[in-house]
JSON list of C-alpha atoms and ligand atoms in Angstrom, two decimals:
[
{"chain": "K", "resi": 1, "resn": "MET", "atom": "CA", "xyz": [-60.23, 190.14, -225.97]},
{"chain": "K", "resi": 2, "resn": "ALA", "atom": "CA", "xyz": [-60.63, 186.48, -225.10]},
{"chain": "K", "resi": 3, "resn": "ILE", "atom": "CA", "xyz": [-61.10, 184.09, -227.98]},
{"chain": "K", "resi": 4, "resn": "GLY", "atom": "CA", "xyz": [-62.69, 181.37, -225.90]},
{"chain": "K", "resi": 5, "resn": "GLN", "atom": "CA", "xyz": [-63.54, 177.90, -227.14]},
{"chain": "K", "resi": 6, "resn": "ASN", "atom": "CA", "xyz": [-64.19, 176.60, -230.63]},
{"chain": "K", "resi": 7, "resn": "LYS", "atom": "CA", "xyz": [-62.81, 179.45, -232.70]},
{"chain": "K", "resi": 8, "resn": "VAL", "atom": "CA", "xyz": [-60.71, 178.78, -235.75]},
{"chain": "K", "resi": 9, "resn": "VAL", "atom": "CA", "xyz": [-57.60, 180.90, -235.45]},
{"chain": "K", "resi": 10, "resn": "THR", "atom": "CA", "xyz": [-55.45, 181.63, -238.49]},
{"chain": "K", "resi": 11, "resn": "MET", "atom": "CA", "xyz": [-51.96, 182.94, -237.93]},
{"chain": "K", "resi": 12, "resn": "ASN", "atom": "CA", "xyz": [-48.54, 183.26, -239.45]},
{"chain": "K", "resi": 13, "resn": "TYR", "atom": "CA", "xyz": [-45.61, 182.48, -237.25]},
{"chain": "K", "resi": 14, "resn": "THR", "atom": "CA", "xyz": [-41.92, 181.89, -237.13]},
{"chain": "K", "resi": 15, "resn": "LEU", "atom": "CA", "xyz": [-40.57, 179.77, -234.30]},
{"chain": "K", "resi": 16, "resn": "LYS", "atom": "CA", "xyz": [-36.97, 180.25, -233.24]},
{"chain": "K", "resi": 17, "resn": "ASP", "atom": "CA", "xyz": [-34.82, 178.60, -230.60]},
{"chain": "K", "resi": 18, "resn": "ASP", "atom": "CA", "xyz": [-32.83, 180.61, -228.06]},
{"chain": "K", "resi": 19, "resn": "GLN", "atom": "CA", "xyz": [-29.96, 180.93, -230.54]},
{"chain": "K", "resi": 20, "resn": "GLY", "atom": "CA", "xyz": [-32.23, 182.56, -233.11]},
{"chain": "K", "resi": 21, "resn": "ASN", "atom": "CA", "xyz": [-32.28, 179.52, -235.39]},
{"chain": "K", "resi": 22, "resn": "ILE", "atom": "CA", "xyz": [-35.56, 179.12, -237.24]},
{"chain": "K", "resi": 23, "resn": "ILE", "atom": "CA", "xyz": [-37.25, 175.85, -236.30]},
{"chain": "K", "resi": 24, "resn": "GLN", "atom": "CA", "xyz": [-40.56, 176.30, -238.08]},
{"chain": "K", "resi": 25, "resn": "THR", "atom": "CA", "xyz": [-42.09, 179.04, -240.15]},
{"chain": "K", "resi": 26, "resn": "THR", "atom": "CA", "xyz": [-45.19, 179.70, -242.24]},
{"chain": "K", "resi": 27, "resn": "ASP", "atom": "CA", "xyz": [-43.17, 182.04, -244.48]},
{"chain": "K", "resi": 28, "resn": "ASN", "atom": "CA", "xyz": [-43.95, 181.20, -248.11]},
{"chain": "K", "resi": 29, "resn": "ARG", "atom": "CA", "xyz": [-46.53, 178.69, -246.95]},
{"chain": "K", "resi": 30, "resn": "GLU", "atom": "CA", "xyz": [-50.22, 178.63, -246.07]},
{"chain": "K", "resi": 31, "resn": "PRO", "atom": "CA", "xyz": [-50.91, 180.25, -242.70]},
{"chain": "K", "resi": 32, "resn": "PHE", "atom": "CA", "xyz": [-51.31, 177.93, -239.74]},
{"chain": "K", "resi": 33, "resn": "GLN", "atom": "CA", "xyz": [-54.80, 177.20, -238.37]},
{"chain": "K", "resi": 34, "resn": "PHE", "atom": "CA", "xyz": [-55.88, 175.73, -235.09]},
{"chain": "K", "resi": 35, "resn": "MET", "atom": "CA", "xyz": [-59.03, 175.42, -233.03]},
{"chain": "K", "resi": 36, "resn": "SER", "atom": "CA", "xyz": [-58.98, 177.36, -229.79]},
{"chain": "K", "resi": 37, "resn": "GLY", "atom": "CA", "xyz": [-59.47, 175.68, -226.44]},
{"chain": "K", "resi": 38, "resn": "GLY", "atom": "CA", "xyz": [-58.42, 172.30, -227.78]},
{"chain": "K", "resi": 39, "resn": "LYS", "atom": "CA", "xyz": [-54.79, 172.21, -226.63]},
{"chain": "K", "resi": 40, "resn": "GLN", "atom": "CA", "xyz": [-53.67, 172.15, -230.26]},
{"chain": "K", "resi": 41, "resn": "ILE", "atom": "CA", "xyz": [-50.85, 174.59, -229.61]},
{"chain": "K", "resi": 42, "resn": "LEU", "atom": "CA", "xyz": [-48.79, 175.39, -226.52]},
{"chain": "K", "resi": 43, "resn": "PRO", "atom": "CA", "xyz": [-51.23, 176.72, -223.89]},
{"chain": "K", "resi": 44, "resn": "LYS", "atom": "CA", "xyz": [-48.89, 179.62, -223.15]},
{"chain": "K", "resi": 45, "resn": "LEU", "atom": "CA", "xyz": [-48.80, 180.60, -226.81]},
{"chain": "K", "resi": 46, "resn": "GLU", "atom": "CA", "xyz": [-52.57, 180.32, -227.12]},
{"chain": "K", "resi": 47, "resn": "GLU", "atom": "CA", "xyz": [-52.91, 182.61, -224.10]},
{"chain": "K", "resi": 48, "resn": "GLU", "atom": "CA", "xyz": [-50.74, 185.23, -225.81]},
{"chain": "K", "resi": 49, "resn": "VAL", "atom": "CA", "xyz": [-52.52, 184.91, -229.15]},
{"chain": "K", "resi": 50, "resn": "GLU", "atom": "CA", "xyz": [-55.86, 185.34, -227.37]},
{"chain": "K", "resi": 51, "resn": "ALA", "atom": "CA", "xyz": [-54.77, 188.78, -226.29]},
{"chain": "K", "resi": 52, "resn": "MET", "atom": "CA", "xyz": [-53.96, 189.90, -229.84]},
{"chain": "K", "resi": 53, "resn": "ILE", "atom": "CA", "xyz": [-55.99, 191.97, -232.25]},
{"chain": "K", "resi": 54, "resn": "ILE", "atom": "CA", "xyz": [-56.57, 190.64, -235.79]},
{"chain": "K", "resi": 55, "resn": "GLY", "atom": "CA", "xyz": [-53.86, 191.95, -238.10]},
{"chain": "K", "resi": 56, "resn": "SER", "atom": "CA", "xyz": [-51.39, 192.63, -235.32]},
{"chain": "K", "resi": 57, "resn": "LYS", "atom": "CA", "xyz": [-47.97, 191.11, -234.76]},
{"chain": "K", "resi": 58, "resn": "LYS", "atom": "CA", "xyz": [-46.35, 190.09, -231.54]},
{"chain": "K", "resi": 59, "resn": "ASN", "atom": "CA", "xyz": [-43.10, 188.60, -230.32]},
{"chain": "K", "resi": 60, "resn": "VAL", "atom": "CA", "xyz": [-43.77, 185.89, -227.76]},
{"chain": "K", "resi": 61, "resn": "LYS", "atom": "CA", "xyz": [-41.02, 184.31, -225.66]},
{"chain": "K", "resi": 62, "resn": "ILE", "atom": "CA", "xyz": [-41.84, 181.05, -223.94]},
{"chain": "K", "resi": 63, "resn": "PRO", "atom": "CA", "xyz": [-39.36, 179.50, -221.49]},
{"chain": "K", "resi": 64, "resn": "ALA", "atom": "CA", "xyz": [-38.68, 175.77, -221.83]},
{"chain": "K", "resi": 65, "resn": "LYS", "atom": "CA", "xyz": [-40.71, 174.90, -218.74]},
{"chain": "K", "resi": 66, "resn": "ASP", "atom": "CA", "xyz": [-43.83, 176.42, -220.34]},
{"chain": "K", "resi": 67, "resn": "ALA", "atom": "CA", "xyz": [-43.03, 174.97, -223.76]},
{"chain": "K", "resi": 68, "resn": "TYR", "atom": "CA", "xyz": [-41.89, 171.36, -224.14]},
{"chain": "K", "resi": 69, "resn": "GLY", "atom": "CA", "xyz": [-40.41, 170.98, -220.67]},
{"chain": "K", "resi": 70, "resn": "GLU", "atom": "CA", "xyz": [-36.89, 170.86, -219.34]},
{"chain": "K", "resi": 71, "resn": "TYR", "atom": "CA", "xyz": [-34.50, 168.32, -220.79]},
{"chain": "K", "resi": 72, "resn": "SER", "atom": "CA", "xyz": [-34.54, 165.25, -218.56]},
{"chain": "K", "resi": 73, "resn": "GLU", "atom": "CA", "xyz": [-31.62, 162.85, -218.21]},
{"chain": "K", "resi": 74, "resn": "GLN", "atom": "CA", "xyz": [-34.13, 160.29, -216.99]},
{"chain": "K", "resi": 75, "resn": "ALA", "atom": "CA", "xyz": [-35.73, 160.29, -220.40]},
{"chain": "K", "resi": 76, "resn": "ILE", "atom": "CA", "xyz": [-32.53, 158.77, -221.77]},
{"chain": "K", "resi": 77, "resn": "GLN", "atom": "CA", "xyz": [-32.80, 155.01, -221.58]},
{"chain": "K", "resi": 78, "resn": "GLN", "atom": "CA", "xyz": [-30.97, 151.89, -222.64]},
{"chain": "K", "resi": 79, "resn": "VAL", "atom": "CA", "xyz": [-32.87, 149.22, -224.49]},
{"chain": "K", "resi": 80, "resn": "LYS", "atom": "CA", "xyz": [-31.85, 145.92, -226.00]},
{"chain": "K", "resi": 81, "resn": "LYS", "atom": "CA", "xyz": [-31.37, 145.59, -229.73]},
{"chain": "K", "resi": 82, "resn": "GLU", "atom": "CA", "xyz": [-33.90, 142.76, -229.69]},
{"chain": "K", "resi": 83, "resn": "SER", "atom": "CA", "xyz": [-36.61, 145.24, -228.65]},
{"chain": "K", "resi": 84, "resn": "PHE", "atom": "CA", "xyz": [-36.60, 146.59, -232.20]},
{"chain": "K", "resi": 85, "resn": "PRO", "atom": "CA", "xyz": [-38.03, 144.85, -235.25]},
{"chain": "K", "resi": 86, "resn": "ALA", "atom": "CA", "xyz": [-35.35, 142.57, -236.68]},
{"chain": "K", "resi": 87, "resn": "ASP", "atom": "CA", "xyz": [-35.84, 143.82, -240.23]},
{"chain": "K", "resi": 88, "resn": "VAL", "atom": "CA", "xyz": [-35.07, 147.46, -239.40]},
{"chain": "K", "resi": 89, "resn": "GLU", "atom": "CA", "xyz": [-31.53, 148.65, -239.81]},
{"chain": "K", "resi": 90, "resn": "LEU", "atom": "CA", "xyz": [-31.09, 150.94, -236.81]},
{"chain": "K", "resi": 91, "resn": "GLN", "atom": "CA", "xyz": [-29.48, 154.32, -237.33]},
{"chain": "K", "resi": 92, "resn": "ILE", "atom": "CA", "xyz": [-28.74, 157.24, -235.05]},
{"chain": "K", "resi": 93, "resn": "GLY", "atom": "CA", "xyz": [-31.48, 159.83, -235.32]},
{"chain": "K", "resi": 94, "resn": "MET", "atom": "CA", "xyz": [-34.18, 157.33, -236.28]},
{"chain": "K", "resi": 95, "resn": "GLU", "atom": "CA", "xyz": [-37.55, 158.02, -234.71]},
{"chain": "K", "resi": 96, "resn": "PHE", "atom": "CA", "xyz": [-39.86, 155.42, -233.25]},
{"chain": "K", "resi": 97, "resn": "VAL", "atom": "CA", "xyz": [-43.02, 155.43, -231.19]},
{"chain": "K", "resi": 98, "resn": "ALA", "atom": "CA", "xyz": [-43.37, 153.25, -228.12]},
{"chain": "K", "resi": 99, "resn": "ASN", "atom": "CA", "xyz": [-46.62, 152.49, -226.36]},
{"chain": "K", "resi": 100, "resn": "SER", "atom": "CA", "xyz": [-46.68, 153.13, -222.63]},
{"chain": "K", "resi": 101, "resn": "PRO", "atom": "CA", "xyz": [-48.48, 150.63, -220.37]},
{"chain": "K", "resi": 102, "resn": "GLU", "atom": "CA", "xyz": [-51.40, 153.11, -220.26]},
{"chain": "K", "resi": 103, "resn": "GLY", "atom": "CA", "xyz": [-51.55, 153.11, -224.04]},
{"chain": "K", "resi": 104, "resn": "HIS", "atom": "CA", "xyz": [-49.99, 156.53, -224.57]},
{"chain": "K", "resi": 105, "resn": "GLN", "atom": "CA", "xyz": [-47.81, 157.02, -227.61]},
{"chain": "K", "resi": 106, "resn": "MET", "atom": "CA", "xyz": [-44.29, 157.94, -226.62]},
{"chain": "K", "resi": 107, "resn": "PRO", "atom": "CA", "xyz": [-42.07, 159.07, -229.47]},
{"chain": "K", "resi": 108, "resn": "PHE", "atom": "CA", "xyz": [-38.33, 158.62, -229.04]},
{"chain": "K", "resi": 109, "resn": "VAL", "atom": "CA", "xyz": [-35.18, 158.95, -231.07]},
{"chain": "K", "resi": 110, "resn": "ILE", "atom": "CA", "xyz": [-32.08, 156.74, -231.23]},
{"chain": "K", "resi": 111, "resn": "LYS", "atom": "CA", "xyz": [-29.04, 158.50, -229.74]},
{"chain": "K", "resi": 112, "resn": "GLU", "atom": "CA", "xyz": [-26.38, 155.80, -229.74]},
{"chain": "K", "resi": 113, "resn": "ILE", "atom": "CA", "xyz": [-25.97, 152.27, -231.04]},
{"chain": "K", "resi": 114, "resn": "LYS", "atom": "CA", "xyz": [-23.68, 149.80, -229.32]},
{"chain": "K", "resi": 115, "resn": "ASP", "atom": "CA", "xyz": [-23.45, 146.04, -229.20]},
{"chain": "K", "resi": 116, "resn": "GLU", "atom": "CA", "xyz": [-24.54, 146.00, -225.57]},
{"chain": "K", "resi": 117, "resn": "GLY", "atom": "CA", "xyz": [-27.58, 148.15, -226.18]},
{"chain": "K", "resi": 118, "resn": "ILE", "atom": "CA", "xyz": [-29.26, 151.07, -227.84]},
{"chain": "K", "resi": 119, "resn": "THR", "atom": "CA", "xyz": [-29.48, 154.46, -226.16]},
{"chain": "K", "resi": 120, "resn": "VAL", "atom": "CA", "xyz": [-32.83, 156.12, -226.78]},
{"chain": "K", "resi": 121, "resn": "ASP", "atom": "CA", "xyz": [-34.09, 159.57, -225.87]},
{"chain": "K", "resi": 122, "resn": "PHE", "atom": "CA", "xyz": [-37.73, 160.17, -224.95]},
{"chain": "K", "resi": 123, "resn": "ASN", "atom": "CA", "xyz": [-37.27, 163.93, -224.57]},
{"chain": "K", "resi": 124, "resn": "HIS", "atom": "CA", "xyz": [-39.31, 166.08, -226.93]},
{"chain": "K", "resi": 125, "resn": "PRO", "atom": "CA", "xyz": [-36.97, 167.43, -229.65]},
{"chain": "K", "resi": 126, "resn": "LEU", "atom": "CA", "xyz": [-37.63, 170.92, -228.28]},
{"chain": "K", "resi": 127, "resn": "ALA", "atom": "CA", "xyz": [-37.22, 169.98, -224.61]},
{"chain": "K", "resi": 128, "resn": "GLY", "atom": "CA", "xyz": [-34.93, 172.31, -222.69]},
{"chain": "K", "resi": 129, "resn": "MET", "atom": "CA", "xyz": [-35.28, 175.06, -225.28]},
{"chain": "K", "resi": 130, "resn": "ASP", "atom": "CA", "xyz": [-36.53, 178.55, -224.63]},
{"chain": "K", "resi": 131, "resn": "LEU", "atom": "CA", "xyz": [-38.68, 179.35, -227.63]},
{"chain": "K", "resi": 132, "resn": "GLU", "atom": "CA", "xyz": [-39.48, 182.57, -229.41]},
{"chain": "K", "resi": 133, "resn": "PHE", "atom": "CA", "xyz": [-42.47, 183.02, -231.68]},
{"chain": "K", "resi": 134, "resn": "ASP", "atom": "CA", "xyz": [-43.06, 185.89, -234.08]},
{"chain": "K", "resi": 135, "resn": "VAL", "atom": "CA", "xyz": [-46.82, 185.75, -234.50]},
{"chain": "K", "resi": 136, "resn": "GLU", "atom": "CA", "xyz": [-49.14, 187.58, -236.88]},
{"chain": "K", "resi": 137, "resn": "LEU", "atom": "CA", "xyz": [-52.81, 187.02, -236.12]},
{"chain": "K", "resi": 138, "resn": "VAL", "atom": "CA", "xyz": [-54.56, 186.78, -239.50]},
{"chain": "K", "resi": 139, "resn": "ASP", "atom": "CA", "xyz": [-58.12, 185.81, -238.67]},
{"chain": "K", "resi": 140, "resn": "ILE", "atom": "CA", "xyz": [-60.49, 184.40, -236.10]},
{"chain": "K", "resi": 141, "resn": "ARG", "atom": "CA", "xyz": [-63.82, 182.81, -237.01]},
{"chain": "K", "resi": 142, "resn": "ASP", "atom": "CA", "xyz": [-66.35, 180.55, -235.35]},
{"chain": "K", "resi": 143, "resn": "ALA", "atom": "CA", "xyz": [-65.78, 176.85, -235.85]},
{"chain": "K", "resi": 144, "resn": "THR", "atom": "CA", "xyz": [-68.48, 175.06, -237.85]},
{"chain": "K", "resi": 145, "resn": "VAL", "atom": "CA", "xyz": [-70.59, 172.38, -236.17]},
{"chain": "K", "resi": 146, "resn": "GLU", "atom": "CA", "xyz": [-68.71, 169.73, -238.13]},
{"chain": "K", "resi": 147, "resn": "GLU", "atom": "CA", "xyz": [-65.35, 171.12, -237.03]},
{"chain": "K", "resi": 148, "resn": "MET", "atom": "CA", "xyz": [-66.48, 171.13, -233.41]},
{"chain": "K", "resi": 149, "resn": "GLN", "atom": "CA", "xyz": [-67.60, 167.51, -233.70]},
{"chain": "K", "resi": 150, "resn": "HIS", "atom": "CA", "xyz": [-64.27, 166.49, -235.23]},
{"chain": "K", "resi": 151, "resn": "GLY", "atom": "CA", "xyz": [-62.16, 168.68, -232.94]},
{"chain": "K", "resi": 152, "resn": "HIS", "atom": "CA", "xyz": [-60.06, 170.05, -235.80]},
{"chain": "K", "resi": 153, "resn": "VAL", "atom": "CA", "xyz": [-60.11, 172.67, -238.55]},
{"chain": "K", "resi": 154, "resn": "HIS", "atom": "CA", "xyz": [-61.43, 171.88, -242.00]},
{"chain": "K", "resi": 155, "resn": "GLY", "atom": "CA", "xyz": [-60.11, 173.60, -245.11]},
{"chain": "K", "resi": 156, "resn": "PRO", "atom": "CA", "xyz": [-62.07, 176.04, -247.25]},
{"chain": "K", "resi": 157, "resn": "GLY", "atom": "CA", "xyz": [-63.25, 173.22, -249.54]},
{"chain": "K", "resi": 158, "resn": "GLY", "atom": "CA", "xyz": [-64.97, 171.39, -246.71]},
{"chain": "K", "resi": 159, "resn": "HIS", "atom": "CA", "xyz": [-63.94, 168.20, -245.06]},
{"chain": "K", "resi": 160, "resn": "HIS", "atom": "CA", "xyz": [-60.20, 167.57, -244.76]},
{"chain": "K", "resi": 161, "resn": "ASN", "atom": "CA", "xyz": [-59.18, 169.51, -247.83]},
{"chain": "O", "resi": 201, "resn": "LIG", "atom": "ZN1", "xyz": [-62.70, 166.36, -239.79]}
]
């Protein structure tokens, strides 16, 4: 059963790393919704969810290369302290967003702070991790015209509720 484009998919899931630690879960929360065909979730996960029947559960394992990529040492960079706003007190673990020359947003995190420079990491926080999803497919419905125009799911109360 292929879901195809422009369906609103509702699912519960728990995401674990390869050690079994829970990274994200919809347990005790509203189920997660996304619009199919819009690259809103990992393509590999969407592929697996597409093959599910409503109401069914599935364990999906996704290796790092098909998830957020392998961890890259080249994504670790040194930058000068002066590159940061002067009024921000830098701390390890702080997250920033840099703009690439092409205008892409590139999030990074501070790894190390030294007088000679700041070590930053552009790897995705889940880079290098094999992921495991426990998925329960709750519902699939057609996206409304408005949702298709916006490219995202609207809540039951209409626009952006
Ligand atoms: Zn909208």
